[in-house]
């Protein structure tokens, strides 16, 4: 009699895809290790004369930092592409790596061009030094891209093996080059890093299936704007996250550069302390355990009867609390380890003060990172972004005070991390306290 | 007097028996001004399929499913939120709703689908699941609730969209009846509902046809029941076209004192008996090609009869469901009836009654089919299924009725009529007399005019 009968296709709605992309944050750990090795071996231990020393560290550390900032957004996109295969079904990882490498090459050239006046005119780099810097920037950027593909595909053992081998090779090459002639130190380091990239690249080629069909890279790139618009919060999170880790150090280096009229000085007490203070950040490796333990719960979170859903969510909450507790415990143990290391290596009280401040900040920072994996389930990724932005802002606020006391830079990191962790923790706990409601509420939000 | 006709998925945008009925009513009551409030499924522009009559003043068409939900608030004041929760609890439980407090509360707040994000709505959804549907997929239940309740929430907007009138006349229950109930609650004007078909039966047939899950079927039936019960609660005069509807309406809460049967009427002068030439007899089913018309049973009966005597078969009606048409055509082919069985599509029935020897309807659900009344007026013998008002119409020897879904019984009656020309003629004669006595448009129009006046006075 009437035409208004319901078509069920109008009634059913798809459930949202899992947004378990925040494992990407773990990827920062190997880069911090490389940085710490560089600082400790060639910075604090002062193995070669002062001018070479600073150029070497400026080159290495600024290449690491710039590559991390430059690739932060692309890493998240790599994650999204590989994790959510709707976008590039055939040969997903290889196609994403191809795109990523083109991106890393382009961005490296752009960043090197932007920073070139500073390096050449202020720091008085020679053209060779500058080219080394640009090459290193490209090598690191490309490595981060490839490694993030392994991470996204949950092939964790490959990055672990690659980095272990690469750390040894980098150290071996650099030290050998230094022994031959200290002028070649950077060349040795670059050779080691090249090995890291090549090892990553060929492993990726071997591990990931190749595309069966020919795909125009232009068509792959054309999908990026939509992906970017859908992932603005996690992309910004990744960028702020990298900035938050390094900004206090940059502020101090610039300050030291201004005071000594050298432009940028990346050695000294603060640098050693600040990087050692990041050691507790390694506790965020627990995130890998947490996400793997909760993966099936997250995937099936909307399936079954209500009591089955509730049971799954209670289990999720239990694992969350246990993992968070374990992470904090590990972070504290790592803090003690870092303080002891600092004391043994330097015996300097100013270093210990900065180290302890940064280490406490790192514990709070770990909480933000850990919670970001939970908040994303509730569509609250922006809270994590805000939390890391708070750290960046707190660090920027310290700029006027650093000229009086460099410790303030670490205090900015601690205060920002503390406030950010409170924000992140309170929202996470609020979400978990009304887990089912918040989860189903998310379904009604426009995707 | 101003009467607002409220239709759902029918007059004047969709052709069919119900639309035909509404058109004839308006055409016959020239002295009454009409406004049309037509509810359709989606937001789209459809042209009128009926001539716009001079006594139709205003025409408003509104969709059930709306893409641009207004920007409502997730959290509402406690009173408004509790009012909505009670409302949806009633909808989910299949209960009659109290709309009076709702129409008072609604205009004070901006209510949109954002409210479905609220804790109050979540608590209701969760509790309702645990009390009624525990054990089924919660996600499916959740989306079913959202889909059905969204339509219900959107339909609350009708209260601001229905034109003002002296009498509201819904041509069915369901959303039309619900809109009428809202108008009654808001404007305190009399409400008339005619029920040509039985809404709940139609939904049951939809559920079978669409092969929906048990869970959705249950939720949809409760939802529909609530709308029907609400319509009955607010109606001043419930008008079925036949007595067979009354017990069903009563079982769903209709007050028997408010029920008044008014027979459907046709323009008798347009449908006159004609002399039939000697030829291969034709059995015609005057029905839209939709599952509820049970055409597959007609095809199966055709197969049985065609094995006994030469006879042709035609289906005369719109191809409204292409999938079902394909299903029927495949069956015709499978049974080897391609030469004898034809689907004619939309035709002018006046031209076709003289070309047919036996009228048939094989529906699973019907009200009072117009085509049957027209065929009777034309002196055609009938074989129809015993659904809705058909047994009542064909009583007294005006035609045969058989149980629905039984092709053998249909074939048996077709064969009896095909074998006996005298029987066909005498049955046709009785049918003509009955149509002239009981089913004229003038009689129907006068009875509605009297009803409107009685209610307004």
PDB file of C-alpha atoms in Angstrom, chain B residues 228-438:
ATOM      1  CA  UNK B 228      -0.476   2.327  15.222  1.00  0.00           C
ATOM      2  CA  UNK B 229      -1.472   2.316  18.897  1.00  0.00           C
ATOM      3  CA  UNK B 230      -0.644   6.032  19.114  1.00  0.00           C
ATOM      4  CA  UNK B 231      -2.853   6.726  16.087  1.00  0.00           C
ATOM      5  CA  UNK B 232      -5.702   4.774  17.695  1.00  0.00           C
ATOM      6  CA  UNK B 233      -5.218   6.622  20.961  1.00  0.00           C
ATOM      7  CA  UNK B 234      -5.687  10.018  19.363  1.00  0.00           C
ATOM      8  CA  UNK B 235      -8.199   9.161  16.628  1.00  0.00           C
ATOM      9  CA  UNK B 236     -11.742  10.479  16.796  1.00  0.00           C
ATOM     10  CA  UNK B 237     -13.118   8.307  14.031  1.00  0.00           C
ATOM     11  CA  UNK B 238     -11.376   5.194  12.795  1.00  0.00           C
ATOM     12  CA  UNK B 239     -12.763   4.163   9.443  1.00  0.00           C
ATOM     13  CA  UNK B 240     -11.990   0.754   8.023  1.00  0.00           C
ATOM     14  CA  UNK B 241     -13.449  -0.065   4.593  1.00  0.00           C
ATOM     15  CA  UNK B 242     -14.708  -3.450   5.818  1.00  0.00           C
ATOM     16  CA  UNK B 243     -15.821  -5.195   8.980  1.00  0.00           C
ATOM     17  CA  UNK B 244     -13.025  -7.743   8.875  1.00  0.00           C
ATOM     18  CA  UNK B 245     -10.542  -5.091  10.035  1.00  0.00           C
ATOM     19  CA  UNK B 246     -12.386  -4.344  13.240  1.00  0.00           C
ATOM     20  CA  UNK B 247     -11.188  -7.239  15.449  1.00  0.00           C
ATOM     21  CA  UNK B 248      -7.588  -6.587  14.422  1.00  0.00           C
ATOM     22  CA  UNK B 249      -7.909  -2.882  15.170  1.00  0.00           C
ATOM     23  CA  UNK B 250      -9.555  -3.621  18.477  1.00  0.00           C
ATOM     24  CA  UNK B 251      -6.726  -5.987  19.412  1.00  0.00           C
ATOM     25  CA  UNK B 252      -4.271  -3.127  18.873  1.00  0.00           C
ATOM     26  CA  UNK B 253      -6.137  -0.848  21.237  1.00  0.00           C
ATOM     27  CA  UNK B 254      -8.698   0.871  19.034  1.00  0.00           C
ATOM     28  CA  UNK B 255     -11.863   1.972  20.829  1.00  0.00           C
ATOM     29  CA  UNK B 256     -14.670   0.065  19.141  1.00  0.00           C
ATOM     30  CA  UNK B 257     -17.030   2.988  19.726  1.00  0.00           C
ATOM     31  CA  UNK B 258     -14.896   5.150  17.499  1.00  0.00           C
ATOM     32  CA  UNK B 259     -14.882   2.678  14.620  1.00  0.00           C
ATOM     33  CA  UNK B 260     -17.201   3.248  11.686  1.00  0.00           C
ATOM     34  CA  UNK B 261     -17.083   1.181   8.508  1.00  0.00           C
ATOM     35  CA  UNK B 262     -17.422   3.132   5.271  1.00  0.00           C
ATOM     36  CA  UNK B 263     -17.324   1.044   2.127  1.00  0.00           C
ATOM     37  CA  UNK B 264     -15.060   2.143  -0.681  1.00  0.00           C
ATOM     38  CA  UNK B 265     -16.894   3.522  -3.665  1.00  0.00           C
ATOM     39  CA  UNK B 266     -16.299   3.586  -7.413  1.00  0.00           C
ATOM     40  CA  UNK B 267     -17.714   5.546 -10.326  1.00  0.00           C
ATOM     41  CA  UNK B 268     -20.219   2.883 -11.358  1.00  0.00           C
ATOM     42  CA  UNK B 269     -21.034   4.622 -14.646  1.00  0.00           C
ATOM     43  CA  UNK B 270     -17.442   4.125 -15.829  1.00  0.00           C
ATOM     44  CA  UNK B 271     -17.572   0.374 -15.245  1.00  0.00           C
ATOM     45  CA  UNK B 272     -20.453  -1.178 -17.130  1.00  0.00           C
ATOM     46  CA  UNK B 273     -20.935  -4.846 -18.096  1.00  0.00           C
ATOM     47  CA  UNK B 274     -20.103  -5.661 -21.722  1.00  0.00           C
ATOM     48  CA  UNK B 275     -20.829  -8.513 -24.140  1.00  0.00           C
ATOM     49  CA  UNK B 276     -17.926 -10.915 -24.524  1.00  0.00           C
ATOM     50  CA  UNK B 277     -17.153 -12.607 -27.839  1.00  0.00           C
ATOM     51  CA  UNK B 278     -16.276 -16.290 -28.180  1.00  0.00           C
ATOM     52  CA  UNK B 279     -12.482 -16.664 -27.794  1.00  0.00           C
ATOM     53  CA  UNK B 280      -9.874 -18.331 -25.618  1.00  0.00           C
ATOM     54  CA  UNK B 281     -10.877 -17.261 -22.103  1.00  0.00           C
ATOM     55  CA  UNK B 282      -8.627 -14.817 -20.239  1.00  0.00           C
ATOM     56  CA  UNK B 283      -8.028 -14.686 -16.484  1.00  0.00           C
ATOM     57  CA  UNK B 284      -6.801 -11.274 -15.421  1.00  0.00           C
ATOM     58  CA  UNK B 285      -5.072 -10.253 -12.232  1.00  0.00           C
ATOM     59  CA  UNK B 286      -5.370  -6.499 -11.763  1.00  0.00           C
ATOM     60  CA  UNK B 287      -2.512  -5.828  -9.389  1.00  0.00           C
ATOM     61  CA  UNK B 288       0.796  -4.020  -9.124  1.00  0.00           C
ATOM     62  CA  UNK B 289       3.787  -6.312  -9.516  1.00  0.00           C
ATOM     63  CA  UNK B 290       4.852  -6.367  -5.883  1.00  0.00           C
ATOM     64  CA  UNK B 291       5.345  -9.360  -3.596  1.00  0.00           C
ATOM     65  CA  UNK B 292       2.315  -8.656  -1.447  1.00  0.00           C
ATOM     66  CA  UNK B 293       0.099  -9.432  -4.444  1.00  0.00           C
ATOM     67  CA  UNK B 294       1.180 -13.098  -4.364  1.00  0.00           C
ATOM     68  CA  UNK B 295       1.636 -13.319  -8.134  1.00  0.00           C
ATOM     69  CA  UNK B 296       3.818 -16.421  -7.938  1.00  0.00           C
ATOM     70  CA  UNK B 297       0.747 -18.320  -6.672  1.00  0.00           C
ATOM     71  CA  UNK B 298      -1.216 -17.023  -9.643  1.00  0.00           C
ATOM     72  CA  UNK B 299       1.500 -18.332 -11.983  1.00  0.00           C
ATOM     73  CA  UNK B 300       1.521 -21.727 -10.282  1.00  0.00           C
ATOM     74  CA  UNK B 301      -2.302 -21.913 -10.482  1.00  0.00           C
ATOM     75  CA  UNK B 302      -2.075 -20.928 -14.171  1.00  0.00           C
ATOM     76  CA  UNK B 303       0.199 -23.874 -14.788  1.00  0.00           C
ATOM     77  CA  UNK B 304      -2.310 -26.278 -13.220  1.00  0.00           C
ATOM     78  CA  UNK B 305      -5.304 -24.891 -15.153  1.00  0.00           C
ATOM     79  CA  UNK B 306      -3.519 -24.589 -18.476  1.00  0.00           C
ATOM     80  CA  UNK B 307      -2.854 -28.326 -18.338  1.00  0.00           C
ATOM     81  CA  UNK B 308      -6.636 -28.946 -18.262  1.00  0.00           C
ATOM     82  CA  UNK B 309      -8.052 -26.414 -20.756  1.00  0.00           C
ATOM     83  CA  UNK B 310      -6.962 -23.612 -23.084  1.00  0.00           C
ATOM     84  CA  UNK B 311      -6.789 -20.303 -21.210  1.00  0.00           C
ATOM     85  CA  UNK B 312      -4.669 -17.138 -21.244  1.00  0.00           C
ATOM     86  CA  UNK B 313      -3.446 -15.153 -18.242  1.00  0.00           C
ATOM     87  CA  UNK B 314      -2.574 -11.489 -17.821  1.00  0.00           C
ATOM     88  CA  UNK B 315      -1.220  -9.391 -14.978  1.00  0.00           C
ATOM     89  CA  UNK B 316      -2.256  -5.738 -15.299  1.00  0.00           C
ATOM     90  CA  UNK B 317      -0.396  -3.329 -13.065  1.00  0.00           C
ATOM     91  CA  UNK B 318       2.747  -1.256 -12.573  1.00  0.00           C
ATOM     92  CA  UNK B 319       6.121  -2.948 -12.356  1.00  0.00           C
ATOM     93  CA  UNK B 320       6.908  -1.408  -9.003  1.00  0.00           C
ATOM     94  CA  UNK B 321       9.360  -4.077  -7.902  1.00  0.00           C
ATOM     95  CA  UNK B 322      11.700  -5.018 -10.739  1.00  0.00           C
ATOM     96  CA  UNK B 323      13.344  -7.762  -8.721  1.00  0.00           C
ATOM     97  CA  UNK B 324       9.982  -9.374  -8.077  1.00  0.00           C
ATOM     98  CA  UNK B 325       9.008  -8.970 -11.732  1.00  0.00           C
ATOM     99  CA  UNK B 326      12.136 -10.882 -12.712  1.00  0.00           C
ATOM    100  CA  UNK B 327      11.297 -13.554 -10.181  1.00  0.00           C
ATOM    101  CA  UNK B 328       7.780 -13.901 -11.660  1.00  0.00           C
ATOM    102  CA  UNK B 329       9.011 -13.912 -15.247  1.00  0.00           C
ATOM    103  CA  UNK B 330      11.583 -16.567 -14.412  1.00  0.00           C
ATOM    104  CA  UNK B 331       8.835 -18.702 -12.904  1.00  0.00           C
ATOM    105  CA  UNK B 332       6.653 -18.243 -15.992  1.00  0.00           C
ATOM    106  CA  UNK B 333       9.534 -19.379 -18.157  1.00  0.00           C
ATOM    107  CA  UNK B 334      10.399 -22.264 -15.870  1.00  0.00           C
ATOM    108  CA  UNK B 335       6.792 -23.532 -15.955  1.00  0.00           C
ATOM    109  CA  UNK B 336       6.638 -23.230 -19.741  1.00  0.00           C
ATOM    110  CA  UNK B 337       3.881 -20.596 -19.720  1.00  0.00           C
ATOM    111  CA  UNK B 338       5.660 -17.963 -21.819  1.00  0.00           C
ATOM    112  CA  UNK B 339       3.048 -18.119 -24.595  1.00  0.00           C
ATOM    113  CA  UNK B 340       0.041 -17.982 -22.304  1.00  0.00           C
ATOM    114  CA  UNK B 341       1.092 -15.692 -19.435  1.00  0.00           C
ATOM    115  CA  UNK B 342       1.724 -11.972 -20.017  1.00  0.00           C
ATOM    116  CA  UNK B 343       2.707  -9.025 -17.827  1.00  0.00           C
ATOM    117  CA  UNK B 344       1.072  -5.961 -19.327  1.00  0.00           C
ATOM    118  CA  UNK B 345       2.420  -3.244 -16.997  1.00  0.00           C
ATOM    119  CA  UNK B 346       0.418  -0.109 -16.309  1.00  0.00           C
ATOM    120  CA  UNK B 347      -2.856  -0.094 -18.291  1.00  0.00           C
ATOM    121  CA  UNK B 348      -6.150   1.720 -18.207  1.00  0.00           C
ATOM    122  CA  UNK B 349      -8.346  -0.886 -16.487  1.00  0.00           C
ATOM    123  CA  UNK B 350     -11.505   0.451 -18.142  1.00  0.00           C
ATOM    124  CA  UNK B 351     -10.189  -0.827 -21.458  1.00  0.00           C
ATOM    125  CA  UNK B 352      -9.241  -4.173 -20.060  1.00  0.00           C
ATOM    126  CA  UNK B 353     -12.285  -5.357 -18.088  1.00  0.00           C
ATOM    127  CA  UNK B 354     -14.134  -6.240 -21.345  1.00  0.00           C
ATOM    128  CA  UNK B 355     -11.117  -8.260 -22.508  1.00  0.00           C
ATOM    129  CA  UNK B 356     -11.051 -10.429 -19.409  1.00  0.00           C
ATOM    130  CA  UNK B 357     -13.417 -13.295 -18.526  1.00  0.00           C
ATOM    131  CA  UNK B 358     -12.446 -14.009 -14.947  1.00  0.00           C
ATOM    132  CA  UNK B 359     -11.105 -11.492 -12.480  1.00  0.00           C
ATOM    133  CA  UNK B 360      -8.588 -12.687  -9.897  1.00  0.00           C
ATOM    134  CA  UNK B 361      -6.587 -11.345  -7.004  1.00  0.00           C
ATOM    135  CA  UNK B 362      -4.044 -13.559  -5.279  1.00  0.00           C
ATOM    136  CA  UNK B 363      -2.873 -11.085  -2.634  1.00  0.00           C
ATOM    137  CA  UNK B 364      -1.451 -12.019   0.750  1.00  0.00           C
ATOM    138  CA  UNK B 365      -2.888  -8.893   2.301  1.00  0.00           C
ATOM    139  CA  UNK B 366      -5.532  -6.462   1.082  1.00  0.00           C
ATOM    140  CA  UNK B 367      -7.942  -3.869   2.299  1.00  0.00           C
ATOM    141  CA  UNK B 368     -10.803  -3.352  -0.068  1.00  0.00           C
ATOM    142  CA  UNK B 369      -9.305  -3.560  -3.553  1.00  0.00           C
ATOM    143  CA  UNK B 370     -10.683  -1.069  -6.038  1.00  0.00           C
ATOM    144  CA  UNK B 371     -10.029  -3.304  -8.975  1.00  0.00           C
ATOM    145  CA  UNK B 372     -12.344  -5.912  -7.462  1.00  0.00           C
ATOM    146  CA  UNK B 373     -15.169  -3.404  -7.070  1.00  0.00           C
ATOM    147  CA  UNK B 374     -14.647  -2.210 -10.647  1.00  0.00           C
ATOM    148  CA  UNK B 375     -14.585  -5.768 -11.970  1.00  0.00           C
ATOM    149  CA  UNK B 376     -17.771  -6.552 -10.077  1.00  0.00           C
ATOM    150  CA  UNK B 377     -19.413  -3.486 -11.559  1.00  0.00           C
ATOM    151  CA  UNK B 378     -18.345  -4.733 -15.004  1.00  0.00           C
ATOM    152  CA  UNK B 379     -20.060  -8.045 -14.306  1.00  0.00           C
ATOM    153  CA  UNK B 380     -16.913 -10.156 -14.015  1.00  0.00           C
ATOM    154  CA  UNK B 381     -16.893 -13.342 -11.944  1.00  0.00           C
ATOM    155  CA  UNK B 382     -14.032 -13.305  -9.423  1.00  0.00           C
ATOM    156  CA  UNK B 383     -11.682 -15.716  -7.723  1.00  0.00           C
ATOM    157  CA  UNK B 384      -9.770 -14.003  -4.946  1.00  0.00           C
ATOM    158  CA  UNK B 385      -7.848 -14.806  -1.811  1.00  0.00           C
ATOM    159  CA  UNK B 386      -9.705 -14.500   1.477  1.00  0.00           C
ATOM    160  CA  UNK B 387      -7.764 -11.546   2.844  1.00  0.00           C
ATOM    161  CA  UNK B 388      -8.856  -8.186   4.235  1.00  0.00           C
ATOM    162  CA  UNK B 389     -12.305  -7.107   3.103  1.00  0.00           C
ATOM    163  CA  UNK B 390     -12.508  -9.476   0.116  1.00  0.00           C
ATOM    164  CA  UNK B 391     -14.652 -12.217   1.702  1.00  0.00           C
ATOM    165  CA  UNK B 392     -17.115  -9.552   2.799  1.00  0.00           C
ATOM    166  CA  UNK B 393     -17.305  -8.033  -0.675  1.00  0.00           C
ATOM    167  CA  UNK B 394     -17.706 -11.346  -2.459  1.00  0.00           C
ATOM    168  CA  UNK B 395     -20.245 -12.737  -0.013  1.00  0.00           C
ATOM    169  CA  UNK B 396     -23.663 -13.652  -1.344  1.00  0.00           C
ATOM    170  CA  UNK B 397     -22.365 -15.461  -4.444  1.00  0.00           C
ATOM    171  CA  UNK B 398     -20.592 -12.445  -5.998  1.00  0.00           C
ATOM    172  CA  UNK B 399     -17.353 -14.465  -6.341  1.00  0.00           C
ATOM    173  CA  UNK B 400     -15.162 -17.233  -4.980  1.00  0.00           C
ATOM    174  CA  UNK B 401     -12.666 -16.835  -2.176  1.00  0.00           C
ATOM    175  CA  UNK B 402      -9.811 -19.235  -1.459  1.00  0.00           C
ATOM    176  CA  UNK B 403      -7.135 -19.211   1.261  1.00  0.00           C
ATOM    177  CA  UNK B 404      -4.015 -17.191   0.342  1.00  0.00           C
ATOM    178  CA  UNK B 405      -0.887 -19.012  -0.809  1.00  0.00           C
ATOM    179  CA  UNK B 406      -2.702 -22.070  -2.186  1.00  0.00           C
ATOM    180  CA  UNK B 407      -2.408 -22.242  -5.987  1.00  0.00           C
ATOM    181  CA  UNK B 408      -4.278 -25.587  -6.179  1.00  0.00           C
ATOM    182  CA  UNK B 409      -7.399 -23.993  -4.666  1.00  0.00           C
ATOM    183  CA  UNK B 410      -7.160 -21.060  -7.036  1.00  0.00           C
ATOM    184  CA  UNK B 411      -6.811 -23.437  -9.994  1.00  0.00           C
ATOM    185  CA  UNK B 412      -9.802 -25.457  -8.837  1.00  0.00           C
ATOM    186  CA  UNK B 413     -12.072 -22.375  -8.836  1.00  0.00           C
ATOM    187  CA  UNK B 414     -10.683 -21.049 -12.133  1.00  0.00           C
ATOM    188  CA  UNK B 415     -11.411 -24.414 -13.728  1.00  0.00           C
ATOM    189  CA  UNK B 416     -14.934 -24.519 -12.268  1.00  0.00           C
ATOM    190  CA  UNK B 417     -15.740 -21.130 -13.799  1.00  0.00           C
ATOM    191  CA  UNK B 418     -14.043 -21.896 -17.117  1.00  0.00           C
ATOM    192  CA  UNK B 419     -16.109 -25.040 -17.489  1.00  0.00           C
ATOM    193  CA  UNK B 420     -19.457 -23.355 -16.735  1.00  0.00           C
ATOM    194  CA  UNK B 421     -20.425 -20.267 -18.721  1.00  0.00           C
ATOM    195  CA  UNK B 422     -23.794 -19.995 -16.944  1.00  0.00           C
ATOM    196  CA  UNK B 423     -22.055 -19.884 -13.600  1.00  0.00           C
ATOM    197  CA  UNK B 424     -19.820 -17.081 -14.832  1.00  0.00           C
ATOM    198  CA  UNK B 425     -22.783 -15.068 -16.028  1.00  0.00           C
ATOM    199  CA  UNK B 426     -24.870 -15.499 -12.885  1.00  0.00           C
ATOM    200  CA  UNK B 427     -21.924 -14.721 -10.624  1.00  0.00           C
ATOM    201  CA  UNK B 428     -21.184 -11.609 -12.686  1.00  0.00           C
ATOM    202  CA  UNK B 429     -24.787 -10.474 -12.443  1.00  0.00           C
ATOM    203  CA  UNK B 430     -24.793 -10.789  -8.659  1.00  0.00           C
ATOM    204  CA  UNK B 431     -21.511  -8.906  -8.511  1.00  0.00           C
ATOM    205  CA  UNK B 432     -22.886  -6.011 -10.575  1.00  0.00           C
ATOM    206  CA  UNK B 433     -25.942  -5.699  -8.396  1.00  0.00           C
ATOM    207  CA  UNK B 434     -23.902  -5.696  -5.228  1.00  0.00           C
ATOM    208  CA  UNK B 435     -21.474  -3.083  -6.550  1.00  0.00           C
ATOM    209  CA  UNK B 436     -24.324  -0.759  -7.518  1.00  0.00           C
ATOM    210  CA  UNK B 437     -26.006  -1.148  -4.172  1.00  0.00           C
ATOM    211  CA  UNK B 438     -23.058  -0.821  -1.823  1.00  0.00           C
TER     212      UNK B 438
END
